[in-house]
Each structure stands twice: as C-alpha cells, then as structure tokens.
C-alpha cells in the first residue's frame, strides 16, 4: 500500500477516516501494518502490501481456486494481449482520458486491466474480493507507482464517495448475488461529471454454458477442473472448424480462442462452469439500471451489453 491511498480510504462500515499504523515498509510501499477506525474500534490489516477489508472470499471462492490454477500457468497470461485489445472497445476510454484523474476498477482479478491502464499512463485503484486474485494481481502489477490494490467487498467499499474520475467493471458484476444491486453499489464512488461503464454477459453468450452449469456447479472443484482438461483435450479441434465449431459448442461448450494456450482455455472453461453466480442481461435491462440511478448520456458501446454514462 502507498501512503497516498490513505487520502481516499474510509471505514467501510461507518465511513469515517482511518489511521495508519505501519509495521514494515519497503521502498515507500507499506508491506504490513493496519488501518484503524477509532469510531468502530476496528483494525483492517495490511498483508503483503494489500489493505484487507474482508475476512473471507464469501461467494467468490471458485475464483480463488481458479487463480491458483492461473498462477501455475501465469507466464501465458503475461504474454496475452487480449486485455489491450478489449479495453478501448469495451470502455471507450482514450489515453488522454486515462492520464487525467484516478480510475477505479471494480473486480480487478489478476490485474489484466490494471496493467493496461498503467501502461496508458493512468493511476488506478483495483478492488477485488478473492484473496488469491488479489495476491496474484499484487505480484503482477501492485508495486508499480500508479497502481493500488485493495481487497474489499464491492457492496461495502472503503472509499470516500465522489472520489473517482471514472469507474469501470468488466465481466464481474454478474458474478454477484444481484448484478443490479452490485451496479447500484458502485455508482456513488464516481465523481460528478465522471464516467461509469460496465460490461456483463449478454444472454446469447451463456445459453449452452448455463445448461451445463446446473450440473457443474455441484461438482467438486478438482473433478470439474479435470473435466475442463478433458473437454479441451478431446474437443478443441472440433471447435476450431469453421461453420461447424459453433454448432458443436452449443452442445458441449468450451473456450475456442485459438490465441489462447491450451491451459488458458482450460482455465477459461473452469471460469465459466464453476461460479455460483453467473447472470446474463440484455442491453435494455442494463440501460434501465443506469436510468434508475439518475445517470445521463447513457449509451451502449460496440461490445454487446456494454453500457456507459455520466454522473450528473
């Protein structure tokens, strides 16, 4: 954790300011210590450079398991440029936008988009609930000058309201108990005249996978992971056949991205089959949430079910 982060942090329960107690510091980075709330009498630990505002992974334990698998093959993810290709079409943010102010990513995972924003010259805070995701992201990008990583629940984020110039969440909110309520929870943290953007699953993207999830979410995680390996080993070649692969994928779904390594496709399948929550929504439905929150200039972006707006 960097000292400057204290300027925007508050107790997630009472919203009062926090006092910093440092146990160990390296090169300007606080490796361990705690953040104390006098009002609540609570201490929030800083462990491995990351402030921790939760005591468990709650409903995202499958993502922590997934990150353990990701760590094993993380060299493949470091080489992957998919995040760079998806970021601008999904957010509409330009380099000149990113360079000004501070950005919040809700659900930063292993740090894919933290890496992108940092490379564009922006300062960014990443929030993540999954312990293993947070620690992998911290190792990947957390010690960079303009990157801050926090473990917290998006329903109870430890920030002052009206803090961020832009807030985005890509492929995350649909993995919460209520996508709509999760969206409503993040809006207060964007500044007035700031931008909010989310991408969630469109229904047509998850039809086949949702049929299988009725079974796969009940399987032991190790069994499911083995199934994902078998699925890719046996059927990848069929999914790559033009005009045939998508039909087969409607029967036995699986990642069919040729630019992904074998293990990245396996982990992508685990990501799709394992979460407890994986809702999908139409653009019209998401636009309705934005409208209910009083946002303006609401519009969709090229990536299906991506909606962006300005907070008045």
XYZ file of C-alpha atoms in Angstrom:
312
model
C 0.000 0.000 0.000
C 1.149 3.522 -0.790
C 0.728 6.307 1.792
C -1.252 8.481 -0.639
C -4.048 5.889 -0.694
C -4.971 6.939 2.840
C -6.419 10.185 1.403
C -9.366 8.333 -0.154
C -9.861 5.419 2.261
C -12.567 5.279 4.926
C -14.014 2.611 7.178
C -16.424 0.581 5.007
C -18.885 0.364 7.914
C -19.112 3.889 9.344
C -17.381 5.869 6.540
C -15.073 7.689 8.975
C -11.394 8.246 8.238
C -8.729 5.691 9.100
C -5.428 5.911 10.955
C -2.399 4.135 9.534
C -0.033 2.055 11.663
C 2.992 0.751 9.744
C 4.774 -2.435 10.777
C 7.053 -2.849 7.785
C 7.785 -0.607 4.806
C 9.933 -1.223 1.721
C 10.885 1.479 -0.790
C 7.855 3.597 0.003
C 5.449 0.642 -0.076
C 3.737 -0.417 3.152
C 4.168 -4.189 3.315
C 2.401 -4.770 6.629
C 0.519 -2.889 9.303
C -3.106 -1.966 9.834
C -5.705 0.722 9.262
C -7.545 1.665 12.447
C -11.074 3.057 12.736
C -11.464 4.864 16.050
C -15.239 5.097 15.693
C -15.782 1.351 15.197
C -12.731 0.182 17.101
C -11.770 -1.997 14.142
C -8.380 -2.795 12.677
C -8.077 -3.633 8.986
C -4.783 -5.411 8.319
C -2.320 -4.662 5.553
C -0.895 -8.011 4.438
C 1.611 -8.456 1.610
C 1.176 -4.762 0.668
C -2.634 -5.062 0.327
C -5.193 -3.474 2.710
C -7.746 -6.171 3.617
C -11.305 -5.088 4.377
C -12.856 -8.574 4.367
C -12.196 -11.737 6.346
C -13.228 -14.268 3.696
C -13.787 -14.701 -0.043
C -17.555 -15.055 0.564
C -19.258 -16.036 -2.717
C -16.131 -15.888 -4.926
C -14.189 -18.848 -3.579
C -14.248 -20.505 -7.034
C -12.290 -17.545 -8.399
C -9.615 -18.013 -5.752
C -9.351 -21.653 -6.825
C -9.171 -20.528 -10.448
C -6.319 -18.126 -9.606
C -4.339 -20.991 -8.089
C -4.549 -22.695 -11.496
C -3.802 -19.377 -13.223
C -0.667 -18.918 -11.125
C 0.678 -22.242 -12.389
C 0.458 -21.003 -15.987
C 0.847 -17.284 -15.391
C 3.603 -16.827 -17.967
C 0.936 -17.482 -20.617
C -1.243 -14.712 -19.174
C 1.623 -12.239 -19.079
C 2.095 -12.738 -22.824
C -1.625 -12.405 -23.573
C -2.559 -9.105 -25.250
C -6.321 -9.674 -25.115
C -6.781 -7.076 -22.387
C -5.125 -4.417 -24.545
C -7.364 -5.323 -27.491
C -10.575 -5.309 -25.430
C -10.040 -2.288 -23.196
C -10.811 0.598 -25.558
C -13.773 -1.049 -27.359
C -15.222 -2.079 -24.003
C -14.725 1.184 -22.099
C -14.417 3.896 -24.723
C -11.640 5.422 -22.603
C -8.883 7.139 -24.547
C -5.299 7.579 -23.400
C -5.891 11.307 -22.825
C -8.838 10.449 -20.570
C -6.922 7.861 -18.569
C -3.980 10.184 -17.990
C -6.197 12.603 -16.051
C -7.519 11.878 -12.566
C -7.853 8.465 -10.966
C -9.685 5.370 -12.173
C -11.393 2.620 -10.163
C -11.740 -0.925 -11.458
C -14.303 -2.997 -9.574
C -13.255 -6.648 -9.734
C -9.650 -6.407 -10.930
C -8.955 -10.155 -10.971
C -5.299 -10.935 -11.563
C -4.626 -7.389 -12.825
C -5.210 -7.599 -16.589
C -6.776 -4.125 -16.920
C -4.683 -2.603 -14.141
C -1.737 -3.395 -16.399
C -3.461 -1.748 -19.373
C -4.402 1.464 -17.548
C -0.921 1.756 -16.045
C 0.653 1.328 -19.489
C -1.560 4.211 -20.731
C -0.130 6.488 -18.059
C -3.113 6.396 -15.722
C -3.426 5.999 -11.973
C -5.775 3.195 -10.960
C -7.214 1.520 -7.887
C -8.271 -2.109 -8.242
C -10.787 -3.682 -5.849
C -11.140 -7.458 -5.601
C -12.853 -9.811 -3.150
C -10.977 -13.032 -3.974
C -7.834 -13.480 -1.846
C -5.838 -15.424 -4.424
C -6.808 -12.945 -7.153
C -5.654 -10.008 -5.025
C -2.323 -11.606 -4.252
C -1.670 -12.566 -7.876
C -2.550 -9.029 -9.017
C -0.292 -7.535 -6.357
C 2.633 -9.665 -7.529
C 1.889 -8.798 -11.154
C 1.379 -5.023 -11.030
C 0.876 -3.936 -7.416
C 4.293 -2.388 -6.829
C 4.014 -0.058 -9.819
C 3.917 3.648 -8.998
C 0.356 4.316 -10.195
C -1.339 1.057 -9.196
C -3.187 0.457 -5.917
C -4.830 -2.852 -4.966
C -7.384 -3.394 -2.217
C -9.249 -6.470 -1.015
C -12.830 -5.480 -0.312
C -16.460 -6.355 -0.957
C -17.965 -4.148 -3.665
C -21.146 -3.874 -1.599
C -19.097 -2.234 1.194
C -16.211 -0.410 -0.444
C -13.786 1.565 1.762
C -13.700 4.793 -0.258
C -14.969 8.306 0.114
C -17.893 8.915 -2.197
C -17.436 11.076 -5.327
C -13.736 10.170 -5.453
C -13.002 8.653 -8.867
C -12.992 10.290 -12.274
C -14.149 7.052 -13.854
C -15.319 3.671 -12.597
C -15.457 0.543 -14.711
C -16.226 -3.124 -14.201
C -15.719 -5.677 -16.958
C -17.186 -9.159 -16.590
C -17.573 -9.032 -12.806
C -20.920 -7.730 -11.544
C -22.839 -10.704 -12.964
C -20.888 -12.944 -10.561
C -22.522 -11.328 -7.504
C -25.836 -12.257 -5.823
C -27.546 -9.386 -7.694
C -25.992 -7.708 -10.739
C -28.327 -4.741 -10.455
C -27.633 -4.142 -6.760
C -23.893 -4.532 -7.364
C -24.076 -1.861 -10.058
C -26.030 0.489 -7.790
C -23.385 -0.017 -5.079
C -20.514 1.274 -7.247
C -22.168 4.420 -8.646
C -21.681 6.630 -5.528
C -17.901 6.449 -5.848
C -17.614 8.191 -9.213
C -17.259 11.981 -9.175
C -19.940 14.244 -10.548
C -19.308 14.547 -14.300
C -17.357 11.295 -14.016
C -17.975 8.225 -16.168
C -19.369 4.807 -15.277
C -19.092 1.782 -17.564
C -19.920 -1.898 -17.107
C -19.874 -4.974 -19.290
C -21.939 -8.014 -18.307
C -22.815 -11.262 -20.065
C -25.444 -10.994 -22.808
C -27.939 -13.927 -22.693
C -26.909 -15.430 -26.044
C -23.329 -15.770 -24.830
C -24.207 -18.107 -21.966
C -27.102 -20.264 -23.233
C -25.216 -23.543 -23.634
C -22.960 -22.961 -20.645
C -25.952 -22.243 -18.379
C -27.437 -25.642 -19.238
C -24.211 -27.344 -18.154
C -23.808 -25.195 -15.030
C -26.840 -26.888 -13.490
C -24.518 -29.883 -13.123
C -21.014 -28.395 -12.998
C -21.598 -26.068 -10.021
C -22.401 -29.167 -7.940
C -19.166 -30.992 -8.818
C -16.104 -30.978 -6.547
C -13.712 -28.364 -7.914
C -10.944 -30.849 -8.667
C -13.355 -33.044 -10.593
C -14.581 -30.051 -12.586
C -11.030 -28.977 -13.388
C -10.200 -32.465 -14.681
C -13.353 -32.327 -16.820
C -12.207 -28.980 -18.254
C -8.861 -30.540 -19.208
C -10.594 -33.500 -20.873
C -13.052 -31.174 -22.630
C -10.237 -29.194 -24.229
C -8.051 -32.215 -24.963
C -10.822 -34.071 -26.793
C -12.851 -31.337 -28.456
C -10.689 -28.261 -29.139
C -10.046 -29.283 -32.728
C -13.766 -29.542 -33.480
C -14.455 -26.055 -32.118
C -11.830 -24.627 -34.465
C -13.549 -25.967 -37.604
C -15.295 -23.113 -39.483
C -19.094 -23.395 -39.727
C -19.014 -26.494 -37.514
C -17.316 -25.431 -34.301
C -20.043 -23.086 -33.068
C -22.696 -25.778 -33.587
C -20.666 -28.258 -31.559
C -20.111 -25.570 -28.930
C -23.867 -25.296 -28.477
C -23.852 -28.947 -27.393
C -20.607 -29.143 -25.408
C -19.440 -25.576 -24.686
C -15.804 -24.684 -24.213
C -13.321 -21.912 -24.922
C -12.500 -21.740 -28.625
C -9.965 -18.922 -28.727
C -7.032 -20.059 -30.914
C -4.822 -17.288 -29.485
C -5.178 -18.843 -26.015
C -2.780 -21.557 -24.925
C -4.244 -24.954 -24.026
C -4.094 -24.201 -20.297
C -5.644 -20.758 -20.713
C -8.578 -22.408 -22.494
C -8.899 -24.951 -19.685
C -8.924 -22.216 -17.044
C -11.387 -20.179 -19.099
C -13.736 -23.183 -19.091
C -13.350 -23.536 -15.330
C -14.158 -19.835 -15.039
C -17.368 -20.407 -16.980
C -18.563 -23.624 -15.353
C -17.690 -23.066 -11.682
C -19.127 -19.756 -10.353
C -22.112 -19.871 -8.034
C -23.489 -16.748 -9.725
C -23.247 -16.084 -13.462
C -26.217 -13.998 -14.603
C -26.762 -12.550 -18.068
C -28.600 -9.377 -19.084
C -29.824 -7.562 -22.162
C -28.544 -4.064 -23.011
C -32.059 -2.700 -22.458
C -32.126 -4.148 -18.942
C -28.767 -2.614 -18.052
C -29.746 0.758 -19.521
C -32.726 0.684 -17.146
C -30.397 0.387 -14.138
C -28.376 3.384 -15.318
C -31.561 5.369 -15.753
C -32.794 4.435 -12.248
C -29.525 5.769 -10.794
C -30.086 9.140 -12.485
C -27.114 8.837 -14.827
C -27.040 10.817 -18.066
C -25.803 10.403 -21.624
C -26.499 6.683 -21.319
C -25.345 4.758 -24.367
C -24.084 1.346 -25.450
C -20.630 0.610 -26.814
C -19.641 -1.849 -29.564
C -19.122 -4.805 -27.243
C -22.539 -6.339 -26.603
C -24.135 -5.365 -23.263
C -21.567 -2.663 -22.564
C -23.234 0.460 -21.192
C -21.615 3.798 -20.362
C -22.922 7.016 -18.819
C -22.018 10.209 -16.989
C -22.910 11.023 -13.394
C -24.601 14.448 -13.345
